[in-house]
XYZ file of N, CA and C in Angstrom:
783
model
N 23.438 39.123 -16.717
C 24.195 39.366 -17.948
C 23.232 39.762 -19.051
N 23.577 40.783 -19.765
C 22.732 41.272 -20.845
C 22.815 40.327 -22.032
N 21.634 39.954 -22.556
C 21.602 39.051 -23.691
C 21.419 39.842 -24.980
N 22.104 39.395 -25.992
C 21.986 40.031 -27.303
C 21.207 39.111 -28.226
N 20.128 39.614 -28.813
C 19.308 38.843 -29.738
C 19.886 38.979 -31.132
N 20.263 37.855 -31.709
C 20.817 37.855 -33.058
C 19.700 37.595 -34.055
N 19.529 38.451 -35.020
C 18.489 38.320 -36.033
C 19.139 38.057 -37.372
N 18.750 36.928 -37.977
C 19.286 36.610 -39.290
C 18.586 37.453 -40.335
N 19.351 38.131 -41.134
C 18.782 38.996 -42.164
C 18.251 38.152 -43.317
N 17.071 38.531 -43.791
C 16.430 37.835 -44.905
C 16.350 38.783 -46.079
N 16.738 38.291 -47.229
C 16.707 39.148 -48.410
C 15.272 39.496 -48.753
N 15.026 40.657 -49.385
C 13.666 41.038 -49.780
C 12.985 39.977 -50.634
N 13.745 39.318 -51.528
C 13.153 38.296 -52.394
C 12.672 37.100 -51.576
N 13.525 36.626 -50.639
C 13.125 35.496 -49.807
C 11.933 35.860 -48.926
N 11.915 37.082 -48.426
C 10.800 37.543 -47.592
C 9.502 37.541 -48.394
N 9.578 38.041 -49.631
C 8.387 38.100 -50.483
C 7.881 36.701 -50.815
N 8.813 35.788 -51.115
C 8.413 34.419 -51.429
C 7.794 33.737 -50.215
N 8.357 33.984 -49.040
C 7.804 33.398 -47.815
C 6.406 33.939 -47.536
N 6.214 35.237 -47.735
C 4.895 35.843 -47.525
C 3.875 35.264 -48.497
N 4.298 35.074 -49.764
C 3.394 34.502 -50.759
C 3.007 33.081 -50.374
N 3.975 32.321 -49.873
C 3.692 30.957 -49.442
C 2.651 30.929 -48.330
N 2.786 31.820 -47.366
C 1.827 31.859 -46.254
C 0.436 32.236 -46.730
N 0.361 33.150 -47.692
C -0.941 33.544 -48.236
C -1.598 32.367 -48.934
N -0.829 31.664 -49.782
C -1.375 30.516 -50.492
C -1.783 29.419 -49.527
N -0.978 29.210 -48.495
C -1.290 28.191 -47.504
C -2.585 28.494 -46.780
N -2.780 29.748 -46.429
C -3.960 30.117 -45.641
C -5.226 30.124 -46.461
N -5.107 30.240 -47.786
C -6.300 30.308 -48.622
C -6.594 29.013 -49.344
N -5.709 28.018 -49.254
C -5.976 26.742 -49.901
C -7.104 26.039 -49.173
N -7.849 25.162 -49.900
C -9.031 24.537 -49.321
C -8.701 23.688 -48.110
N -7.506 23.107 -48.073
C -7.165 22.247 -46.955
C -6.850 23.002 -45.690
N -6.486 24.292 -45.795
C -6.069 25.044 -44.615
C -6.974 26.248 -44.341
N -7.888 26.542 -45.242
C -8.729 27.724 -45.073
C -9.620 27.569 -43.848
N -10.006 28.695 -43.276
C -10.916 28.660 -42.137
C -12.218 27.993 -42.561
N -12.679 27.076 -41.753
C -13.859 26.298 -42.075
C -15.104 27.181 -42.023
N -15.878 27.194 -43.118
C -17.120 27.954 -43.177
C -18.272 26.998 -42.909
N -19.032 27.273 -41.844
C -20.114 26.389 -41.443
C -21.417 27.172 -41.302
N -22.539 26.476 -41.469
C -23.836 27.129 -41.287
C -24.914 26.070 -41.085
N -26.066 26.514 -40.570
C -27.255 25.677 -40.447
C -28.434 26.482 -40.960
N -29.312 25.845 -41.724
C -30.478 26.539 -42.260
C -31.650 26.563 -41.288
N -31.591 25.782 -40.229
C -32.600 25.826 -39.168
C -32.008 25.148 -37.938
N -32.670 25.292 -36.807
C -32.131 24.755 -35.555
C -31.948 23.242 -35.592
N -32.859 22.552 -36.276
C -32.796 21.087 -36.319
C -32.198 20.565 -37.619
N -31.667 21.456 -38.435
C -31.068 21.069 -39.718
C -29.639 20.568 -39.521
N -29.146 19.752 -40.436
C -27.741 19.336 -40.372
C -26.801 20.529 -40.487
N -25.708 20.499 -39.744
C -24.687 21.532 -39.868
C -23.906 21.288 -41.152
N -23.684 22.358 -41.915
C -23.065 22.243 -43.229
C -21.688 22.895 -43.252
N -20.808 22.336 -44.077
C -19.469 22.879 -44.295
C -19.340 23.242 -45.768
N -18.872 24.451 -46.050
C -18.691 24.899 -47.432
C -17.402 24.305 -47.988
N -17.509 23.728 -49.169
C -16.372 23.097 -49.838
C -15.976 23.931 -51.051
N -14.709 24.273 -51.136
C -14.200 25.090 -52.236
C -13.926 24.234 -53.469
N -13.886 24.855 -54.653
C -13.518 24.123 -55.871
C -12.115 23.538 -55.759
N -11.828 22.554 -56.574
C -10.494 21.961 -56.563
C -10.389 20.781 -57.507
N -9.223 20.185 -57.555
C -8.952 19.038 -58.422
C -8.374 17.897 -57.599
N -8.576 16.671 -58.077
C -7.993 15.512 -57.401
C -7.948 14.331 -58.361
N -7.169 13.320 -57.983
C -7.098 12.079 -58.740
C -8.089 11.097 -58.123
N -9.065 10.662 -58.904
C -10.118 9.784 -58.406
C -9.838 8.337 -58.783
N -10.095 7.436 -57.825
C -10.020 6.018 -58.099
C -8.731 5.352 -57.688
N -8.656 4.075 -58.023
C -7.476 3.239 -57.811
C -7.348 2.312 -59.014
N -6.150 1.842 -59.325
C -5.978 0.974 -60.496
C -6.352 -0.474 -60.208
N -7.555 -0.699 -59.688
C -7.979 -2.052 -59.349
C -9.499 -2.154 -59.384
N -9.986 -3.312 -59.732
C -11.404 -3.666 -59.672
C -12.287 -2.586 -60.292
N -13.364 -2.217 -59.582
C -14.310 -1.237 -60.142
C -13.927 0.198 -59.820
N -12.684 0.406 -59.388
C -12.237 1.758 -59.016
C -11.365 2.390 -60.098
N -11.330 1.797 -61.266
C -10.497 2.308 -62.338
C -11.351 2.705 -63.540
N -10.780 3.505 -64.449
C -9.415 4.025 -64.428
C -9.253 5.203 -63.462
N -8.042 5.358 -62.955
C -7.716 6.557 -62.181
C -7.756 7.743 -63.137
N -8.420 8.810 -62.739
C -8.587 9.956 -63.634
C -8.632 11.248 -62.836
N -8.287 12.330 -63.497
C -8.285 13.645 -62.860
C -9.672 14.260 -62.936
N -10.132 14.780 -61.819
C -11.428 15.458 -61.747
C -11.200 16.917 -61.380
N -11.846 17.805 -62.100
C -11.793 19.236 -61.802
C -13.194 19.679 -61.373
N -13.350 20.038 -60.116
C -14.629 20.545 -59.610
C -14.532 22.062 -59.560
N -15.325 22.710 -60.409
C -15.187 24.157 -60.606
C -16.193 24.971 -59.805
N -16.931 24.333 -58.912
C -17.989 25.023 -58.176
C -17.860 24.741 -56.681
N -18.378 25.655 -55.882
C -18.466 25.431 -54.442
C -19.784 24.736 -54.119
N -19.783 23.962 -53.072
C -21.010 23.335 -52.594
C -20.863 23.115 -51.095
N -21.936 22.698 -50.463
C -21.899 22.453 -49.018
C -22.217 20.993 -48.749
N -21.647 20.472 -47.670
C -21.860 19.074 -47.302
C -22.026 18.982 -45.792
N -22.792 18.005 -45.355
C -23.009 17.827 -43.930
C -21.717 17.558 -43.177
N -21.537 18.262 -42.088
C -20.343 18.050 -41.262
C -20.346 16.648 -40.672
N -21.545 16.136 -40.412
C -21.716 14.802 -39.857
C -22.683 14.009 -40.730
N -22.709 12.708 -40.538
C -23.771 11.900 -41.121
C -25.092 12.325 -40.477
N -26.178 12.262 -41.234
C -27.479 12.680 -40.706
C -27.822 11.828 -39.489
N -28.164 12.493 -38.401
C -28.450 11.792 -37.153
C -29.916 11.386 -37.079
N -30.196 10.528 -36.114
C -31.575 10.086 -35.912
C -32.470 11.244 -35.474
N -31.933 12.156 -34.679
C -32.720 13.324 -34.260
C -33.055 14.204 -35.460
N -32.107 14.382 -36.366
C -32.347 15.202 -37.560
C -33.349 14.531 -38.482
N -33.279 13.223 -38.605
C -34.250 12.497 -39.419
C -35.647 12.632 -38.818
N -35.763 12.430 -37.513
C -37.066 12.502 -36.850
C -37.685 13.890 -36.978
N -36.869 14.937 -36.933
C -37.382 16.305 -37.036
C -38.040 16.564 -38.381
N -37.651 15.819 -39.389
C -38.217 15.995 -40.730
C -39.292 14.960 -41.030
N -39.026 13.704 -40.670
C -39.892 12.600 -41.079
C -40.875 12.150 -39.997
N -40.597 12.486 -38.734
C -41.517 12.119 -37.663
C -41.373 10.703 -37.152
N -40.377 9.950 -37.641
C -40.164 8.587 -37.162
C -38.668 8.317 -37.057
N -38.325 7.124 -36.607
C -36.920 6.736 -36.502
C -36.801 5.241 -36.779
N -36.410 4.872 -37.986
C -36.353 3.455 -38.362
C -35.075 2.740 -37.942
N -34.174 3.403 -37.254
C -32.824 2.885 -37.031
C -32.794 1.630 -36.163
N -31.867 0.756 -36.469
C -31.640 -0.452 -35.684
C -30.936 -0.128 -34.374
N -29.983 0.787 -34.432
C -29.192 1.163 -33.259
C -29.639 2.544 -32.783
N -30.519 2.560 -31.798
C -31.193 3.790 -31.400
C -30.272 4.739 -30.630
N -30.496 6.037 -30.867
C -29.744 7.083 -30.185
C -29.817 8.362 -30.990
N -30.275 9.438 -30.384
C -30.494 10.679 -31.126
C -29.270 11.143 -31.899
N -28.082 10.950 -31.325
C -26.868 11.457 -31.964
C -26.125 10.384 -32.755
N -26.723 9.212 -32.872
C -26.165 8.199 -33.766
C -26.661 8.476 -35.186
N -25.935 8.018 -36.194
C -26.422 8.230 -37.558
C -27.686 7.418 -37.820
N -28.611 7.989 -38.535
C -29.796 7.240 -38.932
C -29.366 6.159 -39.924
N -29.982 4.990 -39.833
C -29.723 3.897 -40.770
C -31.026 3.140 -40.986
N -30.938 2.056 -41.754
C -32.133 1.338 -42.197
C -33.072 2.271 -42.958
N -32.503 3.116 -43.788
C -33.282 3.995 -44.662
C -32.913 3.666 -46.104
N -33.910 3.445 -46.931
C -33.654 3.136 -48.332
C -33.239 4.395 -49.085
N -32.677 4.192 -50.259
C -32.300 5.340 -51.093
C -33.538 6.165 -51.433
N -34.643 5.475 -51.696
C -35.877 6.185 -52.046
C -36.419 6.980 -50.862
N -36.324 6.432 -49.667
C -36.766 7.163 -48.475
C -35.896 8.389 -48.227
N -34.619 8.277 -48.522
C -33.723 9.427 -48.378
C -34.146 10.553 -49.316
N -34.619 10.208 -50.506
C -35.080 11.243 -51.438
C -36.288 11.994 -50.874
N -37.163 11.271 -50.175
C -38.314 11.921 -49.534
C -37.827 12.869 -48.442
N -36.877 12.419 -47.633
C -36.297 13.278 -46.593
C -35.719 14.548 -47.202
N -34.951 14.415 -48.270
C -34.314 15.572 -48.899
C -35.348 16.537 -49.460
N -36.403 15.999 -50.046
C -37.475 16.860 -50.570
C -38.145 17.635 -49.440
N -38.438 16.963 -48.342
C -39.106 17.623 -47.216
C -38.196 18.653 -46.559
N -36.918 18.332 -46.421
C -35.977 19.283 -45.837
C -35.826 20.504 -46.737
N -35.819 20.296 -48.029
C -35.724 21.410 -48.977
C -36.956 22.301 -48.890
N -38.133 21.686 -48.781
C -39.368 22.463 -48.655
C -39.398 23.235 -47.339
N -38.926 22.615 -46.285
C -38.926 23.244 -44.962
C -38.035 24.476 -44.919
N -36.902 24.417 -45.613
C -35.900 25.485 -45.534
C -35.893 26.415 -46.736
N -36.551 26.006 -47.817
C -36.485 26.793 -49.044
C -35.146 26.664 -49.746
N -34.401 25.623 -49.404
C -33.083 25.390 -49.987
C -33.117 24.163 -50.895
N -31.957 23.822 -51.456
C -31.871 22.711 -52.401
C -30.958 21.624 -51.848
N -31.505 20.772 -50.989
C -30.714 19.685 -50.421
C -30.733 18.469 -51.344
N -29.646 17.721 -51.302
C -29.491 16.564 -52.180
C -28.426 15.637 -51.598
N -28.184 14.531 -52.275
C -27.055 13.675 -51.940
C -25.824 14.127 -52.712
N -24.662 13.807 -52.198
C -23.434 14.015 -52.948
C -23.399 13.093 -54.157
N -22.830 13.561 -55.256
C -22.490 12.629 -56.321
C -21.338 11.760 -55.828
N -21.124 10.642 -56.501
C -20.017 9.782 -56.084
C -18.682 10.512 -56.189
N -18.531 11.311 -57.236
C -17.287 12.060 -57.424
C -17.102 13.092 -56.320
N -18.160 13.836 -55.995
C -18.075 14.806 -54.899
C -17.719 14.112 -53.594
N -18.298 12.932 -53.393
C -18.023 12.217 -52.143
C -16.536 11.918 -52.018
N -15.937 11.382 -53.075
C -14.508 11.054 -52.980
C -13.657 12.316 -52.840
N -14.085 13.399 -53.476
C -13.356 14.672 -53.354
C -13.314 15.131 -51.900
N -14.464 15.128 -51.223
C -14.481 15.609 -49.837
C -13.891 14.585 -48.877
N -13.913 13.301 -49.246
C -13.293 12.282 -48.397
C -11.774 12.372 -48.463
N -11.240 12.581 -49.649
C -9.784 12.738 -49.793
C -9.324 14.049 -49.157
N -10.136 15.082 -49.298
C -9.873 16.359 -48.614
C -8.469 16.894 -48.875
N -8.040 16.815 -50.121
C -6.740 17.358 -50.482
C -5.568 16.421 -50.265
N -5.818 15.224 -49.753
C -4.737 14.269 -49.512
C -4.529 13.382 -50.736
N -3.378 12.734 -50.799
C -3.067 11.837 -51.917
C -2.623 10.460 -51.432
N -2.772 10.190 -50.161
C -2.355 8.915 -49.582
C -3.446 7.857 -49.742
N -3.111 6.583 -49.505
C -4.072 5.488 -49.662
C -5.292 5.689 -48.769
N -5.030 5.989 -47.516
C -6.090 6.359 -46.587
C -5.997 7.865 -46.384
N -7.082 8.514 -46.115
C -7.041 9.969 -45.958
C -6.029 10.384 -44.902
N -5.878 9.552 -43.882
C -4.994 9.893 -42.768
C -3.542 9.514 -43.001
N -3.234 8.752 -44.038
C -1.848 8.370 -44.273
C -1.711 7.124 -45.120
N -0.502 6.588 -45.200
C -0.209 5.423 -46.025
C -0.427 4.102 -45.296
N -0.605 4.137 -43.982
C -0.801 2.914 -43.213
C -2.207 2.884 -42.618
N -2.852 1.722 -42.738
C -4.239 1.598 -42.293
C -4.405 1.797 -40.794
N -3.334 1.678 -40.038
C -3.433 1.829 -38.583
C -3.907 3.216 -38.175
N -3.702 4.209 -39.047
C -4.103 5.576 -38.698
C -5.615 5.759 -38.678
N -6.350 4.831 -39.308
C -7.804 4.978 -39.413
C -8.470 4.959 -38.044
N -7.829 4.340 -37.067
C -8.421 4.231 -35.732
C -8.760 5.590 -35.145
N -8.017 6.617 -35.510
C -8.263 7.951 -34.970
C -9.386 8.682 -35.699
N -9.836 8.129 -36.826
C -10.782 8.858 -37.675
C -12.109 8.140 -37.912
N -12.183 6.843 -37.655
C -13.413 6.143 -37.995
C -13.713 4.951 -37.108
N -14.969 4.474 -37.224
C -15.438 3.299 -36.493
C -15.516 2.126 -37.457
N -14.950 0.991 -37.045
C -14.916 -0.176 -37.917
C -14.919 -1.445 -37.069
N -14.956 -2.587 -37.746
C -15.001 -3.869 -37.059
C -13.809 -4.013 -36.104
N -14.100 -4.362 -34.873
C -13.046 -4.518 -33.876
C -13.039 -3.410 -32.839
N -13.534 -2.225 -33.211
C -13.589 -1.130 -32.230
C -14.985 -0.504 -32.148
N -15.900 -0.953 -33.001
C -17.229 -0.323 -33.056
C -18.246 -0.969 -32.131
N -17.885 -2.074 -31.473
C -18.823 -2.822 -30.634
C -19.998 -3.343 -31.467
N -19.735 -3.587 -32.757
C -20.709 -4.162 -33.689
C -21.972 -3.318 -33.835
N -21.800 -2.020 -33.809
C -22.940 -1.126 -33.990
C -22.430 0.272 -34.326
N -23.356 1.138 -34.705
C -22.986 2.527 -34.969
C -22.608 3.222 -33.667
N -21.932 4.339 -33.815
C -21.536 5.155 -32.671
C -21.998 6.595 -32.904
N -22.212 7.373 -31.843
C -22.597 8.777 -32.026
C -21.615 9.499 -32.940
N -22.136 10.376 -33.764
C -21.302 11.061 -34.753
C -20.330 12.024 -34.070
N -19.229 12.291 -34.758
C -18.314 13.345 -34.329
C -17.389 13.015 -33.188
N -17.228 11.742 -32.843
C -16.347 11.390 -31.725
C -14.886 11.233 -32.135
N -14.665 10.923 -33.403
C -13.303 10.756 -33.904
C -12.797 12.074 -34.489
N -11.569 12.070 -34.986
C -11.002 13.278 -35.582
C -11.659 13.580 -36.927
N -11.785 14.865 -37.285
C -12.303 15.217 -38.613
C -11.203 15.098 -39.660
N -11.610 15.025 -40.926
C -10.605 15.052 -41.988
C -10.182 16.498 -42.247
N -9.237 16.754 -43.151
C -8.754 18.127 -43.360
C -9.816 19.123 -43.814
N -10.944 18.656 -44.325
C -12.040 19.553 -44.690
C -12.991 19.801 -43.521
N -12.720 19.218 -42.365
C -13.572 19.423 -41.201
C -14.780 18.515 -41.156
N -14.746 17.395 -41.883
C -15.867 16.457 -41.935
C -15.564 15.235 -41.073
N -16.586 14.776 -40.353
C -16.419 13.661 -39.429
C -16.998 12.366 -39.999
N -16.403 11.257 -39.594
C -16.921 9.917 -39.911
C -17.012 9.640 -41.412
N -16.090 10.203 -42.179
C -16.053 9.878 -43.604
C -15.553 8.452 -43.826
N -14.932 7.867 -42.823
C -14.494 6.471 -42.869
C -15.214 5.710 -41.770
N -16.031 4.726 -42.152
C -16.703 3.897 -41.171
C -17.964 4.506 -40.583
N -18.408 3.939 -39.490
C -19.678 4.223 -38.813
C -20.834 3.736 -39.678
N -21.336 4.527 -40.626
C -22.268 3.993 -41.620
C -21.751 4.303 -43.017
N -22.036 3.399 -43.944
C -21.830 3.710 -45.348
C -22.819 4.788 -45.749
N -22.503 5.544 -46.781
C -23.317 6.703 -47.140
C -23.834 6.589 -48.577
N -25.167 6.647 -48.695
C -25.776 6.678 -50.023
C -25.224 7.862 -50.821
N -25.018 7.666 -52.113
C -24.709 8.772 -53.019
C -25.780 8.836 -54.096
N -25.715 9.867 -54.911
C -26.727 10.062 -55.948
C -26.580 9.087 -57.108
N -25.374 8.568 -57.318
C -25.062 7.871 -58.567
C -25.567 6.439 -58.639
N -26.000 6.080 -59.845
C -26.283 4.692 -60.171
C -24.951 3.955 -60.294
N -24.894 2.735 -59.790
C -23.631 1.997 -59.819
C -23.296 1.518 -61.222
N -22.029 1.701 -61.610
C -21.481 1.070 -62.803
C -20.115 0.515 -62.434
N -19.683 -0.515 -63.153
C -18.501 -1.253 -62.702
C -17.172 -0.663 -63.140
N -17.175 0.546 -63.689
C -15.930 1.263 -63.973
C -16.252 2.742 -64.091
N -15.200 3.558 -64.198
C -15.386 5.001 -64.341
C -15.356 5.443 -65.799
N -15.345 4.506 -66.723
C -15.343 4.865 -68.139
C -16.585 5.695 -68.460
N -16.366 6.839 -69.092
C -17.476 7.693 -69.490
C -17.999 8.602 -68.403
N -17.427 8.510 -67.194
C -17.874 9.379 -66.103
C -17.382 10.803 -66.351
N -18.215 11.819 -66.173
C -17.751 13.194 -66.388
C -16.647 13.566 -65.410
N -15.723 14.371 -65.869
C -14.585 14.748 -65.043
C -14.771 16.036 -64.290
N -16.038 16.422 -64.049
C -16.287 17.687 -63.357
C -17.132 17.531 -62.095
N -17.419 16.298 -61.705
C -18.138 16.063 -60.462
C -19.646 16.112 -60.560
N -20.185 16.446 -61.729
C -21.626 16.605 -61.868
C -22.334 15.255 -61.934
N -23.608 15.280 -61.664
C -24.433 14.069 -61.667
C -24.961 13.790 -63.071
N -24.873 12.541 -63.470
C -25.416 12.119 -64.761
C -26.597 11.192 -64.493
N -27.815 11.599 -64.851
C -28.971 10.728 -64.632
C -28.800 9.415 -65.393
N -29.205 8.293 -64.812
C -29.059 7.009 -65.510
C -29.920 6.961 -66.765
N -29.410 6.284 -67.791
C -30.140 6.177 -69.058
C -31.183 5.072 -69.021
N -31.120 4.216 -68.007
C -32.116 3.168 -67.834
C -32.447 3.063 -66.356
N -33.435 2.246 -66.034
C -33.846 2.118 -64.638
C -32.665 1.691 -63.769
N -32.523 2.362 -62.651
C -31.366 2.128 -61.781
C -31.812 1.394 -60.523
N -31.329 0.176 -60.352
C -31.720 -0.624 -59.196
C -30.713 -0.544 -58.053
N -29.468 -0.210 -58.388
C -28.420 -0.145 -57.368
C -27.750 1.221 -57.396
N -27.585 1.810 -56.222
C -26.869 3.083 -56.095
C -25.551 2.858 -55.341
N -24.637 3.774 -55.577
C -23.318 3.672 -54.959
C -23.388 4.063 -53.484
N -22.752 3.276 -52.651
C -22.597 3.570 -51.222
C -21.106 3.755 -50.959
N -20.756 4.804 -50.242
C -19.344 5.127 -50.003
C -19.042 5.216 -48.510
N -17.762 5.043 -48.183
C -17.277 5.308 -46.834
C -17.092 4.117 -45.929
N -17.668 2.963 -46.310
C -17.563 1.819 -45.417
C -18.398 2.013 -44.159
N -18.376 1.040 -43.277
C -19.225 1.115 -42.085
C -18.548 0.458 -40.892
N -19.308 0.374 -39.801
C -18.834 -0.267 -38.579
C -18.528 -1.751 -38.789
N -18.987 -2.336 -39.896
C -18.750 -3.749 -40.181
C -17.467 -3.986 -40.973
N -16.882 -2.910 -41.516
C -15.720 -3.035 -42.395
C -14.426 -3.216 -41.603
N -13.420 -3.752 -42.287
C -12.057 -3.754 -41.769
C -11.376 -2.452 -42.168
N -10.400 -1.985 -41.394
C -9.755 -0.709 -41.722
C -9.104 -0.687 -43.096
N -8.667 -1.836 -43.605
C -8.040 -1.871 -44.929
C -9.001 -1.409 -46.025
N -10.309 -1.535 -45.760
C -11.321 -1.189 -46.760
C -11.908 0.203 -46.565
N -11.343 0.987 -45.668
C -11.873 2.327 -45.410
C -11.067 3.405 -46.127
N -10.577 3.071 -47.307
C -9.885 4.046 -48.146
C -10.914 4.919 -48.863
N -10.574 6.148 -49.196
C -11.542 7.020 -49.875
C -11.949 6.520 -51.253
N -11.159 5.625 -51.847
C -11.488 5.106 -53.173
C -12.415 3.894 -53.135
N -12.621 3.309 -51.958
C -13.422 2.089 -51.853
C -14.881 2.353 -52.204
N -15.442 1.476 -53.032
C -16.836 1.611 -53.458
C -17.633 0.381 -53.033
N -18.928 0.572 -52.856
C -19.852 -0.544 -52.713
C -21.171 -0.136 -53.348
N -22.091 -1.060 -53.413
C -23.380 -0.788 -54.053
C -24.477 -1.501 -53.273
N -25.669 -0.946 -53.318
C -26.800 -1.522 -52.603
C -28.079 -1.248 -53.383
N -29.002 -2.200 -53.366
C -30.297 -1.989 -54.000
C -31.010 -0.808 -53.339
N -31.688 -0.010 -54.143
C -32.315 1.217 -53.638
C -33.450 0.928 -52.657
N -33.928 -0.308 -52.622
C -35.030 -0.668 -51.723
C -34.556 -1.332 -50.433
N -33.239 -1.504 -50.295
C -32.717 -2.201 -49.113
C -32.626 -1.262 -47.910
N -32.997 -1.803 -46.737
C -32.820 -1.112 -45.459
C -31.750 -1.864 -44.670
N -30.625 -1.217 -44.457
C -29.492 -1.882 -43.817
C -29.028 -1.110 -42.590
N -28.672 -1.826 -41.547
C -28.211 -1.196 -40.315
C -26.825 -0.606 -40.410
N -26.192 -0.737 -41.571
C -24.872 -0.139 -41.765
C -24.854 0.919 -42.858
N -26.024 1.338 -43.337
C -26.075 2.343 -44.409
C -26.946 3.520 -43.989
N -26.377 4.713 -44.048
C -27.085 5.961 -43.803
C -26.753 6.942 -44.909
N -26.599 8.212 -44.561
C -26.282 9.193 -45.601
C -25.825 10.499 -44.977
N -25.321 11.349 -45.845
C -24.858 12.694 -45.497
C -25.464 13.632 -46.532
N -25.959 14.786 -46.111
C -26.606 15.691 -47.059
C -25.588 16.596 -47.745
N -25.989 17.070 -48.915
C -25.218 18.075 -49.645
C -26.177 19.164 -50.085
N -25.617 20.242 -50.560
C -26.447 21.381 -50.944
C -25.739 22.187 -52.020
N -26.467 22.496 -53.069
C -25.946 23.345 -54.127
C -25.935 24.791 -53.650
N -24.846 25.491 -53.880
C -24.735 26.894 -53.453
C -24.896 27.829 -54.645
């Protein structure tokens, strides 16, 4: 029997609006094709992050006030936390408690990370650095507005991060869980990540453009973001903050590189 295909007619206006929607969808930062690069064979793989806006913080504890941030520049961030192999290629050693080339490096102080970044920058002729705290939350939220990047219920974190109860009480090789909408792995759990910022107990006076503000006095504690293998899933929200002395070496703290474009 011959089949007749019925086609619903669409008005020119509806067609144009639908086409515009698809264009906007394909070019938005959350859906755009992921741009990746490496500056050398042993360098961290980088993902280009587009400008954008988001609501930073939570109305509780040291995560307030909630405020709008407008990031007007593109930058690049490590697709993964810096691995032990990548650290060794630059520094010649491996201080990590939980050994494994593809595990994130840990037991590195904030000051030691600055030495790594300087050496990597000299090696490549590029400008590597840590993310600011604001940039970190921007790329962790990745265009989402839910409590956890993956949704409103903490149970979804299991697909995206390593935490207490599933981590076997140690770090795990990077990139085994699902990436966030920006294509970044392990933004929740595995190791906490050093940021550039000196810790302060509120966001009052913080610039709303994502830029780094050098501390006006000696800074003993820097912000660590992302939680670690020791955390509970309830604490792996993109707004969660912690702090650590810059001289501390901890088996649950590593870092992720960033780069000015």
